[in-house]
XYZ file of N, CA and C in Angstrom:
264
model
N 0.844 -1.179 0.000
C 0.000 0.000 0.000
C 0.885 1.236 0.000
N 0.511 2.246 -0.732
C 1.315 3.466 -0.850
C 1.282 4.252 0.451
N 2.404 4.836 0.780
C 2.518 5.658 1.977
C 2.086 7.081 1.628
N 0.973 7.586 2.210
C 0.488 8.917 1.842
C 1.428 10.042 2.272
N 2.292 9.800 3.232
C 3.211 10.832 3.708
C 4.476 10.911 2.856
N 4.644 9.947 1.992
C 5.848 9.897 1.171
C 5.828 11.023 0.132
N 6.922 11.756 0.053
C 7.013 12.861 -0.893
C 7.383 12.340 -2.273
N 6.971 13.105 -3.292
C 7.384 12.778 -4.649
C 8.886 12.993 -4.751
N 9.562 12.157 -5.520
C 10.997 12.382 -5.696
C 11.233 13.719 -6.392
N 12.266 14.422 -5.960
C 12.596 15.711 -6.549
C 13.090 15.494 -7.978
N 12.551 16.280 -8.905
C 12.972 16.172 -10.305
C 14.399 16.668 -10.454
N 15.137 16.008 -11.308
C 16.506 16.409 -11.602
C 16.665 16.472 -13.111
N 17.503 17.380 -13.554
C 17.777 17.492 -14.989
C 19.235 17.875 -15.165
N 19.811 17.407 -16.252
C 21.211 17.699 -16.533
C 21.409 17.760 -18.039
N 22.255 18.675 -18.465
C 22.637 18.762 -19.871
C 23.911 17.962 -20.058
N 23.950 17.151 -21.099
C 25.141 16.366 -21.417
C 25.571 16.704 -22.834
N 26.797 17.170 -22.976
C 27.348 17.468 -24.292
C 28.499 16.530 -24.580
N 28.471 15.919 -25.751
C 29.533 14.992 -26.147
C 30.097 15.463 -27.487
N 31.361 15.854 -27.472
C 32.037 16.243 -28.708
C 32.617 15.009 -29.369
N 32.266 14.780 -30.612
C 32.678 13.550 -31.287
C 33.953 13.701 -32.104
N 34.398 14.944 -32.303
C 35.683 15.116 -32.984
C 36.781 15.184 -31.923
N 38.016 15.044 -32.328
C 39.097 15.012 -31.343
C 40.374 15.567 -31.942
N 41.181 16.166 -31.072
C 42.502 16.622 -31.486
C 43.579 16.013 -30.590
N 43.221 14.900 -29.928
C 44.185 14.198 -29.099
C 44.156 14.579 -27.629
N 43.449 15.648 -27.284
C 43.352 16.066 -25.885
C 42.041 15.558 -25.294
N 42.048 15.289 -23.990
C 40.831 14.889 -23.289
C 40.296 16.118 -22.576
N 39.050 16.444 -22.842
C 38.439 17.628 -22.246
C 37.178 17.226 -21.497
N 37.047 17.750 -20.271
C 35.858 17.533 -19.453
C 35.563 18.848 -18.742
N 34.343 19.340 -18.891
C 33.911 20.546 -18.193
C 32.592 20.218 -17.520
N 32.491 20.530 -16.230
C 31.254 20.245 -15.506
C 30.765 21.490 -14.786
N 29.483 21.495 -14.516
C 28.850 22.553 -13.744
C 27.727 21.946 -12.934
N 26.977 22.773 -12.238
C 25.915 22.242 -11.375
C 24.848 21.451 -12.127
N 24.629 21.783 -13.398
C 23.588 21.074 -14.149
C 24.057 20.646 -15.536
N 25.365 20.498 -15.717
C 25.850 20.064 -17.025
C 27.178 19.335 -16.924
N 27.432 18.517 -17.944
C 28.726 17.851 -18.117
C 29.020 17.844 -19.614
N 30.208 18.314 -19.964
C 30.645 18.340 -21.355
C 31.900 17.505 -21.461
N 31.921 16.589 -22.411
C 33.089 15.716 -22.572
C 33.488 15.643 -24.036
N 34.792 15.555 -24.241
C 35.327 15.323 -25.574
C 35.299 16.540 -26.463
N 35.609 16.285 -27.712
C 35.621 17.328 -28.718
C 36.974 17.985 -28.862
N 37.163 18.583 -30.015
C 38.363 19.386 -30.243
C 38.256 20.647 -29.385
N 39.312 21.424 -29.346
C 39.285 22.667 -28.568
C 38.122 23.551 -29.015
N 37.953 23.687 -30.325
C 36.886 24.536 -30.859
C 35.503 23.991 -30.502
N 35.289 22.703 -30.691
C 33.997 22.086 -30.385
C 33.667 22.222 -28.907
N 34.642 21.954 -28.047
C 34.410 22.027 -26.608
C 34.079 23.468 -26.195
N 34.761 24.415 -26.801
C 34.500 25.820 -26.507
C 33.081 26.211 -26.915
N 32.636 25.754 -28.076
C 31.278 26.052 -28.542
C 30.249 25.424 -27.602
N 30.468 24.176 -27.198
C 29.538 23.520 -26.265
C 29.471 24.299 -24.956
N 30.626 24.744 -24.462
C 30.680 25.491 -23.207
C 29.908 26.801 -23.332
N 30.109 27.519 -24.420
C 29.385 28.777 -24.633
C 27.878 28.553 -24.665
N 27.441 27.502 -25.339
C 26.001 27.224 -25.454
C 25.385 26.907 -24.095
N 26.059 26.082 -23.307
C 25.485 25.705 -22.014
C 25.470 26.904 -21.059
N 26.465 27.769 -21.153
C 26.469 28.982 -20.326
C 25.312 29.888 -20.738
N 25.096 30.056 -22.039
C 23.987 30.890 -22.516
C 22.638 30.313 -22.091
N 22.495 28.998 -22.161
C 21.246 28.365 -21.717
C 21.015 28.665 -20.242
N 22.050 28.519 -19.424
C 21.901 28.791 -17.993
C 21.606 30.264 -17.724
N 22.173 31.167 -18.519
C 21.865 32.591 -18.367
C 20.399 32.860 -18.689
N 19.884 32.235 -19.746
C 18.473 32.408 -20.118
C 17.554 31.846 -19.028
N 17.928 30.700 -18.472
C 17.136 30.126 -17.379
C 17.126 31.062 -16.178
N 18.293 31.607 -15.828
C 18.395 32.520 -14.687
C 17.550 33.771 -14.923
N 17.545 34.276 -16.151
C 16.748 35.461 -16.474
C 15.255 35.188 -16.285
N 14.846 33.931 -16.480
C 13.449 33.540 -16.279
C 13.173 33.162 -14.823
N 14.239 33.109 -14.014
C 14.076 32.716 -12.617
C 13.773 31.239 -12.451
N 14.271 30.415 -13.375
C 13.972 28.984 -13.341
C 15.243 28.151 -13.337
N 15.087 26.925 -12.884
C 16.131 25.920 -12.958
C 15.808 25.006 -14.135
N 16.801 24.278 -14.599
C 16.621 23.392 -15.746
C 15.458 22.421 -15.541
N 15.333 21.860 -14.356
C 14.281 20.868 -14.107
C 12.887 21.487 -14.022
N 12.800 22.817 -14.054
C 11.502 23.490 -13.941
C 10.897 23.882 -15.287
N 11.622 23.706 -16.377
C 11.091 24.108 -17.681
C 10.533 22.899 -18.429
N 9.515 23.155 -19.225
C 8.930 22.087 -20.043
C 9.856 21.789 -21.216
N 9.577 20.684 -21.893
C 10.359 20.333 -23.084
C 10.251 21.445 -24.133
N 9.040 21.971 -24.298
C 8.826 23.019 -25.296
C 9.596 24.281 -24.933
N 9.558 24.661 -23.663
C 10.278 25.861 -23.221
C 11.787 25.664 -23.378
N 12.273 24.463 -23.066
C 13.700 24.196 -23.256
C 14.067 24.275 -24.735
N 13.229 23.708 -25.602
C 13.493 23.781 -27.045
C 13.592 25.232 -27.508
N 12.698 26.087 -27.009
C 12.736 27.506 -27.376
C 14.043 28.156 -26.922
N 14.458 27.861 -25.697
C 15.710 28.415 -25.173
C 16.887 27.899 -25.992
N 16.890 26.601 -26.261
C 17.990 26.004 -27.027
C 18.078 26.626 -28.415
N 16.947 26.817 -29.066
C 16.956 27.451 -30.391
C 17.465 28.879 -30.314
N 17.138 29.586 -29.234
C 17.561 30.985 -29.111
C 19.075 31.125 -28.952
N 19.753 30.050 -28.532
C 21.218 30.103 -28.411
C 21.907 29.407 -29.584
N 21.115 28.984 -30.569
C 21.698 28.425 -31.783
C 21.719 26.915 -31.888
N 21.049 26.218 -30.984
C 20.972 24.757 -31.079
C 19.722 24.371 -31.863
N 19.826 23.323 -32.656
C 18.674 22.838 -33.414
C 18.605 21.323 -33.321
N 17.396 20.818 -33.425
C 17.202 19.368 -33.463
C 17.448 18.884 -34.883
N 18.046 17.697 -35.027
C 18.178 17.156 -36.385
C 16.796 16.838 -36.944
N 16.622 17.058 -38.213
C 15.339 16.763 -38.856
C 15.264 15.276 -39.173
N 14.103 14.646 -38.907
C 13.966 13.221 -39.232
C 14.093 13.004 -40.734
N 14.645 11.875 -41.095
C 14.856 11.576 -42.524
C 13.623 11.043 -43.179
């Protein structure tokens, strides 16, 4: 039987960026709500800039990553230059 006093688990969200190109260096950058791994220097730098911009937009809205809907996140991601691949 379910315990009525039991709280719902707290929602968690994290951004994961994986750079698939390489220049021989291992790169890992983490923050409170993101982890970026791999990529060339340029790719890793671009991923870092995007995740910082996303977090700035979230802060401007007064929200945390786990508080936005999928649609709202998509809008934020598009505003910083990220796009979803189109289905074939």
